[in-house]
mmCIF file of N, CA and C in Angstrom:
data_model
loop_
_atom_site.group_PDB
_atom_site.id
_atom_site.type_symbol
_atom_site.label_atom_id
_atom_site.label_comp_id
_atom_site.label_asym_id
_atom_site.label_seq_id
_atom_site.Cartn_x
_atom_site.Cartn_y
_atom_site.Cartn_z
ATOM 1 N N UNK A 233 232.726 161.661 121.652
ATOM 2 C CA UNK A 233 231.282 161.619 121.530
ATOM 3 C C UNK A 233 230.889 160.196 121.134
ATOM 4 N N UNK A 234 230.066 159.585 121.944
ATOM 5 C CA UNK A 234 229.663 158.211 121.698
ATOM 6 C C UNK A 234 228.172 158.129 121.398
ATOM 7 N N UNK A 235 227.819 157.084 120.662
ATOM 8 C CA UNK A 235 226.434 156.902 120.233
ATOM 9 C C UNK A 235 225.475 156.837 121.428
ATOM 10 N N UNK A 236 225.839 156.081 122.456
ATOM 11 C CA UNK A 236 224.955 155.954 123.622
ATOM 12 C C UNK A 236 224.779 157.303 124.318
ATOM 13 N N UNK A 237 225.802 158.128 124.296
ATOM 14 C CA UNK A 237 225.685 159.460 124.884
ATOM 15 C C UNK A 237 224.685 160.306 124.101
ATOM 16 N N UNK A 238 224.733 160.185 122.781
ATOM 17 C CA UNK A 238 223.793 160.937 121.942
ATOM 18 C C UNK A 238 222.361 160.461 122.157
ATOM 19 N N UNK A 239 222.181 159.141 122.296
ATOM 20 C CA UNK A 239 220.837 158.616 122.586
ATOM 21 C C UNK A 239 220.326 159.142 123.921
ATOM 22 N N UNK A 240 221.190 159.143 124.929
ATOM 23 C CA UNK A 240 220.793 159.656 126.242
ATOM 24 C C UNK A 240 220.476 161.148 126.147
ATOM 25 N N UNK A 241 221.299 161.890 125.420
ATOM 26 C CA UNK A 241 221.072 163.324 125.243
ATOM 27 C C UNK A 241 219.716 163.576 124.580
ATOM 28 N N UNK A 242 219.444 162.852 123.507
ATOM 29 C CA UNK A 242 218.165 163.042 122.807
ATOM 30 C C UNK A 242 216.990 162.750 123.731
ATOM 31 N N UNK A 243 217.113 161.708 124.526
ATOM 32 C CA UNK A 243 216.005 161.329 125.419
ATOM 33 C C UNK A 243 215.823 162.350 126.542
ATOM 34 N N UNK A 244 216.908 162.813 127.117
ATOM 35 C CA UNK A 244 216.802 163.841 128.164
ATOM 36 C C UNK A 244 216.220 165.119 127.571
ATOM 37 N N UNK A 245 216.655 165.477 126.370
ATOM 38 C CA UNK A 245 216.123 166.677 125.712
ATOM 39 C C UNK A 245 214.622 166.538 125.448
ATOM 40 N N UNK A 246 214.184 165.349 125.080
ATOM 41 C CA UNK A 246 212.761 165.133 124.799
ATOM 42 C C UNK A 246 211.926 165.168 126.076
ATOM 43 N N UNK A 247 212.451 164.593 127.134
ATOM 44 C CA UNK A 247 211.698 164.493 128.390
ATOM 45 C C UNK A 247 211.931 165.675 129.324
ATOM 46 N N UNK A 248 213.072 166.373 129.122
ATOM 47 C CA UNK A 248 213.520 167.413 130.049
ATOM 48 C C UNK A 248 213.537 166.884 131.480
ATOM 49 N N UNK A 249 213.997 165.633 131.577
ATOM 50 C CA UNK A 249 214.088 164.970 132.875
ATOM 51 C C UNK A 249 215.082 163.817 132.764
ATOM 52 N N UNK A 250 216.071 163.812 133.647
ATOM 53 C CA UNK A 250 217.023 162.702 133.674
ATOM 54 C C UNK A 250 216.333 161.419 134.140
ATOM 55 N N UNK A 251 215.418 161.551 135.091
ATOM 56 C CA UNK A 251 214.718 160.385 135.638
ATOM 57 C C UNK A 251 213.858 159.706 134.581
ATOM 58 N N UNK A 252 213.036 160.477 133.881
ATOM 59 C CA UNK A 252 212.170 159.881 132.852
ATOM 60 C C UNK A 252 212.987 159.338 131.684
ATOM 61 N N UNK A 253 214.054 160.051 131.316
ATOM 62 C CA UNK A 253 214.918 159.565 130.235
ATOM 63 C C UNK A 253 215.545 158.231 130.610
ATOM 64 N N UNK A 254 216.022 158.125 131.838
ATOM 65 C CA UNK A 254 216.630 156.875 132.299
ATOM 66 C C UNK A 254 215.612 155.743 132.265
ATOM 67 N N UNK A 255 214.409 156.032 132.690
ATOM 68 C CA UNK A 255 213.364 155.007 132.679
ATOM 69 C C UNK A 255 213.071 154.562 131.247
ATOM 70 N N UNK A 256 212.946 155.504 130.326
ATOM 71 C CA UNK A 256 212.666 155.174 128.924
ATOM 72 C C UNK A 256 213.785 154.356 128.291
ATOM 73 N N UNK A 257 215.020 154.642 128.697
ATOM 74 C CA UNK A 257 216.182 153.948 128.130
ATOM 75 C C UNK A 257 216.520 152.664 128.891
ATOM 76 N N UNK A 258 215.816 152.418 129.995
ATOM 77 C CA UNK A 258 216.083 151.255 130.851
ATOM 78 C C UNK A 258 217.488 151.311 131.439
ATOM 79 N N UNK A 259 217.898 152.521 131.860
ATOM 80 C CA UNK A 259 219.187 152.757 132.499
ATOM 81 C C UNK A 259 218.934 153.274 133.909
ATOM 82 N N UNK A 260 219.948 153.191 134.741
ATOM 83 C CA UNK A 260 219.909 153.882 136.025
ATOM 84 C C UNK A 260 220.077 155.377 135.756
ATOM 85 N N UNK A 261 219.471 156.197 136.601
ATOM 86 C CA UNK A 261 219.588 157.639 136.404
ATOM 87 C C UNK A 261 221.048 158.074 136.442
ATOM 88 N N UNK A 262 221.833 157.463 137.301
ATOM 89 C CA UNK A 262 223.249 157.839 137.395
ATOM 90 C C UNK A 262 223.986 157.561 136.086
ATOM 91 N N UNK A 263 223.578 156.532 135.371
ATOM 92 C CA UNK A 263 224.196 156.218 134.078
ATOM 93 C C UNK A 263 223.913 157.321 133.069
ATOM 94 N N UNK A 264 222.666 157.770 133.015
ATOM 95 C CA UNK A 264 222.288 158.843 132.091
ATOM 96 C C UNK A 264 223.011 160.131 132.464
ATOM 97 N N UNK A 265 223.058 160.440 133.738
ATOM 98 C CA UNK A 265 223.753 161.644 134.191
ATOM 99 C C UNK A 265 225.224 161.603 133.786
ATOM 100 N N UNK A 266 225.858 160.455 133.971
ATOM 101 C CA UNK A 266 227.268 160.298 133.601
ATOM 102 C C UNK A 266 227.457 160.434 132.095
ATOM 103 N N UNK A 267 226.553 159.842 131.318
ATOM 104 C CA UNK A 267 226.656 159.957 129.856
ATOM 105 C C UNK A 267 226.547 161.415 129.411
ATOM 106 N N UNK A 268 225.637 162.154 130.007
ATOM 107 C CA UNK A 268 225.468 163.564 129.643
ATOM 108 C C UNK A 268 226.696 164.366 130.060
ATOM 109 N N UNK A 269 227.210 164.128 131.255
ATOM 110 C CA UNK A 269 228.412 164.834 131.707
ATOM 111 C C UNK A 269 229.580 164.555 130.766
ATOM 112 N N UNK A 270 229.760 163.279 130.369
ATOM 113 C CA UNK A 270 230.849 162.924 129.452
ATOM 114 C C UNK A 270 230.658 163.556 128.077
ATOM 115 N N UNK A 271 229.418 163.619 127.619
ATOM 116 C CA UNK A 271 229.141 164.267 126.338
ATOM 117 C C UNK A 271 229.439 165.755 126.429
ATOM 118 N N UNK A 272 229.051 166.383 127.528
ATOM 119 C CA UNK A 272 229.345 167.809 127.719
ATOM 120 C C UNK A 272 230.851 168.056 127.718
ATOM 121 N N UNK A 273 231.611 167.158 128.333
ATOM 122 C CA UNK A 273 233.071 167.295 128.310
ATOM 123 C C UNK A 273 233.601 167.129 126.888
ATOM 124 N N UNK A 274 233.028 166.188 126.136
ATOM 125 C CA UNK A 274 233.488 165.938 124.769
ATOM 126 C C UNK A 274 233.239 167.135 123.852
ATOM 127 N N UNK A 275 232.095 167.800 124.018
ATOM 128 C CA UNK A 275 231.781 168.943 123.151
ATOM 129 C C UNK A 275 232.263 170.266 123.741
ATOM 130 N N UNK A 276 232.664 170.257 124.996
ATOM 131 C CA UNK A 276 233.200 171.458 125.626
ATOM 132 C C UNK A 276 232.165 172.497 125.992
ATOM 133 N N UNK A 277 230.945 172.051 126.269
ATOM 134 C CA UNK A 277 229.886 173.014 126.621
ATOM 135 C C UNK A 277 228.812 172.318 127.446
ATOM 136 N N UNK A 278 228.147 173.089 128.297
ATOM 137 C CA UNK A 278 226.979 172.566 129.011
ATOM 138 C C UNK A 278 225.833 172.450 128.013
ATOM 139 N N UNK A 279 225.145 171.337 128.039
ATOM 140 C CA UNK A 279 224.034 171.107 127.115
ATOM 141 C C UNK A 279 222.685 171.388 127.764
ATOM 142 N N UNK A 280 222.661 171.378 129.103
ATOM 143 C CA UNK A 280 221.427 171.626 129.842
ATOM 144 C C UNK A 280 221.662 172.674 130.906
ATOM 145 N N UNK A 281 220.664 173.509 131.097
ATOM 146 C CA UNK A 281 220.676 174.478 132.180
ATOM 147 C C UNK A 281 220.014 173.790 133.364
ATOM 148 N N UNK A 282 220.806 173.527 134.388
ATOM 149 C CA UNK A 282 220.308 172.821 135.569
ATOM 150 C C UNK A 282 220.014 173.789 136.718
ATOM 151 N N UNK A 283 220.120 175.081 136.474
ATOM 152 C CA UNK A 283 219.967 176.066 137.545
ATOM 153 C C UNK A 283 218.509 176.298 137.925
ATOM 154 N N UNK A 284 217.602 176.038 137.041
ATOM 155 C CA UNK A 284 216.174 176.237 137.312
ATOM 156 C C UNK A 284 215.554 174.934 137.819
ATOM 157 N N UNK A 285 214.366 175.041 138.341
ATOM 158 C CA UNK A 285 213.635 173.840 138.770
ATOM 159 C C UNK A 285 213.387 172.941 137.563
ATOM 160 N N UNK A 286 213.032 173.542 136.436
ATOM 161 C CA UNK A 286 212.781 172.811 135.186
ATOM 162 C C UNK A 286 214.076 172.749 134.378
ATOM 163 N N UNK A 287 214.457 171.558 133.972
ATOM 164 C CA UNK A 287 215.637 171.378 133.124
ATOM 165 C C UNK A 287 215.369 172.018 131.768
ATOM 166 N N UNK A 288 216.376 172.660 131.193
ATOM 167 C CA UNK A 288 216.214 173.308 129.890
ATOM 168 C C UNK A 288 217.483 173.126 129.072
ATOM 169 N N UNK A 289 217.323 173.077 127.756
ATOM 170 C CA UNK A 289 218.471 173.013 126.862
ATOM 171 C C UNK A 289 219.159 174.372 126.805
ATOM 172 N N UNK A 290 220.482 174.353 126.782
ATOM 173 C CA UNK A 290 221.242 175.586 126.565
ATOM 174 C C UNK A 290 221.306 175.838 125.061
ATOM 175 N N UNK A 291 221.913 176.942 124.678
ATOM 176 C CA UNK A 291 222.112 177.222 123.248
ATOM 177 C C UNK A 291 222.924 176.104 122.602
ATOM 178 N N UNK A 292 223.953 175.635 123.292
ATOM 179 C CA UNK A 292 224.772 174.532 122.760
ATOM 180 C C UNK A 292 223.926 173.264 122.605
ATOM 181 N N UNK A 293 223.068 173.005 123.564
ATOM 182 C CA UNK A 293 222.192 171.836 123.493
ATOM 183 C C UNK A 293 221.219 171.929 122.328
ATOM 184 N N UNK A 294 220.678 173.132 122.124
ATOM 185 C CA UNK A 294 219.765 173.342 120.995
ATOM 186 C C UNK A 294 220.468 173.125 119.663
ATOM 187 N N UNK A 295 221.738 173.506 119.595
ATOM 188 C CA UNK A 295 222.499 173.329 118.356
ATOM 189 C C UNK A 295 222.887 171.869 118.132
ATOM 190 N N UNK A 296 223.160 171.147 119.213
ATOM 191 C CA UNK A 296 223.567 169.745 119.078
ATOM 192 C C UNK A 296 222.385 168.837 118.756
ATOM 193 N N UNK A 297 221.212 169.150 119.270
ATOM 194 C CA UNK A 297 220.064 168.256 119.149
ATOM 195 C C UNK A 297 219.759 167.802 117.724
ATOM 196 N N UNK A 298 219.641 168.678 116.728
ATOM 197 C CA UNK A 298 219.327 168.178 115.385
ATOM 198 C C UNK A 298 220.430 167.269 114.816
ATOM 199 N N UNK A 299 221.671 167.532 115.181
ATOM 200 C CA UNK A 299 222.773 166.679 114.725
ATOM 201 C C UNK A 299 222.682 165.295 115.381
ATOM 202 N N UNK A 300 222.389 165.290 116.682
ATOM 203 C CA UNK A 300 222.241 164.018 117.398
ATOM 204 C C UNK A 300 221.095 163.205 116.795
ATOM 205 N N UNK A 301 219.990 163.860 116.505
ATOM 206 C CA UNK A 301 218.843 163.158 115.911
ATOM 207 C C UNK A 301 219.198 162.566 114.554
ATOM 208 N N UNK A 302 219.943 163.321 113.741
ATOM 209 C CA UNK A 302 220.354 162.802 112.420
ATOM 210 C C UNK A 302 221.300 161.616 112.551
ATOM 211 N N UNK A 303 222.265 161.728 113.461
ATOM 212 C CA UNK A 303 223.222 160.632 113.664
ATOM 213 C C UNK A 303 222.490 159.371 114.101
ATOM 214 N N UNK A 304 221.556 159.506 115.011
ATOM 215 C CA UNK A 304 220.794 158.358 115.502
ATOM 216 C C UNK A 304 219.948 157.772 114.377
ATOM 217 N N UNK A 305 219.305 158.614 113.595
ATOM 218 C CA UNK A 305 218.484 158.132 112.477
ATOM 219 C C UNK A 305 219.345 157.408 111.442
ATOM 220 N N UNK A 306 220.507 157.954 111.125
ATOM 221 C CA UNK A 306 221.403 157.302 110.164
ATOM 222 C C UNK A 306 221.830 155.933 110.694
ATOM 223 N N UNK A 307 222.179 155.861 111.972
ATOM 224 C CA UNK A 307 222.600 154.586 112.560
ATOM 225 C C UNK A 307 221.454 153.573 112.546
ATOM 226 N N UNK A 308 220.237 154.018 112.853
ATOM 227 C CA UNK A 308 219.087 153.105 112.849
ATOM 228 C C UNK A 308 218.769 152.638 111.432
ATOM 229 N N UNK A 309 218.881 153.525 110.465
ATOM 230 C CA UNK A 309 218.654 153.153 109.067
ATOM 231 C C UNK A 309 219.696 152.129 108.624
ATOM 232 N N UNK A 310 220.945 152.365 108.968
ATOM 233 C CA UNK A 310 222.018 151.426 108.614
ATOM 234 C C UNK A 310 221.760 150.059 109.239
ATOM 235 N N UNK A 311 221.355 150.032 110.503
ATOM 236 C CA UNK A 311 221.071 148.767 111.178
ATOM 237 C C UNK A 311 219.946 148.013 110.475
ATOM 238 N N UNK A 312 218.877 148.737 110.120
ATOM 239 C CA UNK A 312 217.747 148.085 109.430
ATOM 240 C C UNK A 312 218.167 147.546 108.071
ATOM 241 N N UNK A 313 218.940 148.337 107.324
ATOM 242 C CA UNK A 313 219.361 147.897 105.989
ATOM 243 C C UNK A 313 220.278 146.685 106.062
ATOM 244 N N UNK A 314 221.194 146.687 107.006
ATOM 245 C CA UNK A 314 222.083 145.537 107.159
ATOM 246 C C UNK A 314 221.282 144.314 107.605
ATOM 247 N N UNK A 315 220.365 144.513 108.536
ATOM 248 C CA UNK A 315 219.549 143.395 109.017
ATOM 249 C C UNK A 315 218.712 142.801 107.893
ATOM 250 N N UNK A 316 218.300 143.617 106.940
ATOM 251 C CA UNK A 316 217.468 143.099 105.848
ATOM 252 C C UNK A 316 218.273 142.236 104.883
ATOM 253 N N UNK A 317 219.591 142.314 104.933
ATOM 254 C CA UNK A 317 220.418 141.501 104.038
ATOM 255 C C UNK A 317 220.757 140.146 104.634
ATOM 256 N N UNK A 318 220.514 139.996 105.910
ATOM 257 C CA UNK A 318 220.821 138.728 106.573
ATOM 258 C C UNK A 318 219.819 137.684 106.111
ATOM 259 N N UNK A 319 220.362 136.555 105.670
ATOM 260 C CA UNK A 319 219.468 135.505 105.195
ATOM 261 C C UNK A 319 218.675 134.925 106.351
ATOM 262 N N UNK A 320 217.464 134.575 106.035
ATOM 263 C CA UNK A 320 216.613 133.934 107.019
ATOM 264 C C UNK A 320 217.133 132.519 107.251
ATOM 265 N N UNK A 321 216.971 132.010 108.466
ATOM 266 C CA UNK A 321 217.425 130.641 108.715
ATOM 267 C C UNK A 321 216.687 129.664 107.807
ATOM 268 N N UNK A 322 217.395 128.658 107.356
ATOM 269 C CA UNK A 322 216.785 127.665 106.478
ATOM 270 C C UNK A 322 215.770 126.848 107.254
ATOM 271 N N UNK A 323 214.709 126.529 106.564
ATOM 272 C CA UNK A 323 213.702 125.677 107.189
ATOM 273 C C UNK A 323 214.234 124.259 107.248
ATOM 274 N N UNK A 324 213.938 123.568 108.318
ATOM 275 C CA UNK A 324 214.413 122.181 108.394
ATOM 276 C C UNK A 324 213.766 121.356 107.283
ATOM 277 N N UNK A 325 214.538 120.481 106.694
ATOM 278 C CA UNK A 325 213.997 119.622 105.643
ATOM 279 C C UNK A 325 213.284 118.458 106.300
ATOM 280 N N UNK A 326 212.270 118.016 105.620
ATOM 281 C CA UNK A 326 211.559 116.850 106.150
ATOM 282 C C UNK A 326 212.392 115.618 105.838
ATOM 283 N N UNK A 327 212.407 114.721 106.752
ATOM 284 C CA UNK A 327 213.207 113.510 106.572
ATOM 285 C C UNK A 327 212.430 112.518 105.733
ATOM 286 N N UNK A 328 213.143 111.898 104.832
ATOM 287 C CA UNK A 328 212.526 110.859 104.003
ATOM 288 C C UNK A 328 212.593 109.529 104.734
ATOM 289 N N UNK A 329 211.609 108.726 104.548
ATOM 290 C CA UNK A 329 211.698 107.374 105.101
ATOM 291 C C UNK A 329 212.919 106.674 104.453
ATOM 292 N N UNK A 330 213.480 105.741 105.140
ATOM 293 C CA UNK A 330 214.708 105.055 104.713
ATOM 294 C C UNK A 330 214.581 104.476 103.301
ATOM 295 N N UNK A 331 213.445 103.866 102.977
ATOM 296 C CA UNK A 331 213.280 103.249 101.662
ATOM 297 C C UNK A 331 213.298 104.305 100.571
ATOM 298 N N UNK A 332 212.674 105.428 100.794
ATOM 299 C CA UNK A 332 212.647 106.504 99.821
ATOM 300 C C UNK A 332 214.055 107.069 99.642
ATOM 301 N N UNK A 333 214.778 107.187 100.737
ATOM 302 C CA UNK A 333 216.129 107.710 100.663
ATOM 303 C C UNK A 333 217.030 106.761 99.859
ATOM 304 N N UNK A 334 216.840 105.441 100.058
ATOM 305 C CA UNK A 334 217.665 104.471 99.312
ATOM 306 C C UNK A 334 217.360 104.547 97.835
ATOM 307 N N UNK A 335 216.096 104.707 97.479
ATOM 308 C CA UNK A 335 215.733 104.812 96.072
ATOM 309 C C UNK A 335 216.334 106.073 95.446
ATOM 310 N N UNK A 336 216.391 107.149 96.218
ATOM 311 C CA UNK A 336 216.939 108.403 95.712
ATOM 312 C C UNK A 336 218.427 108.256 95.414
ATOM 313 N N UNK A 337 219.107 107.400 96.153
ATOM 314 C CA UNK A 337 220.531 107.192 95.945
ATOM 315 C C UNK A 337 220.796 106.301 94.732
ATOM 316 N N UNK A 338 219.863 105.455 94.355
ATOM 317 C CA UNK A 338 220.078 104.537 93.230
ATOM 318 C C UNK A 338 219.952 105.183 91.924
#
């Protein structure tokens, strides 16, 4: 089970469409389809009922969804917290005129 697969799963579940999910994620539809198929293999269950005209979550998909949402939220929180610890780039110092710099050295 990979993070990108969970993101794709959450998006497909929200949109109930592989096409719209792919567009929202800026992926090709085939990429999203492959991610979902690989996730289904990893969990050992179909996550979507594809037999109807309208895509629907299966019981397994309904059970996985809240876990996927929590995992994604935890990862996003961790990313934000780590990013907040990164020091901001230092501002460039203004250059002193040569005479001022020489006086500072004396």
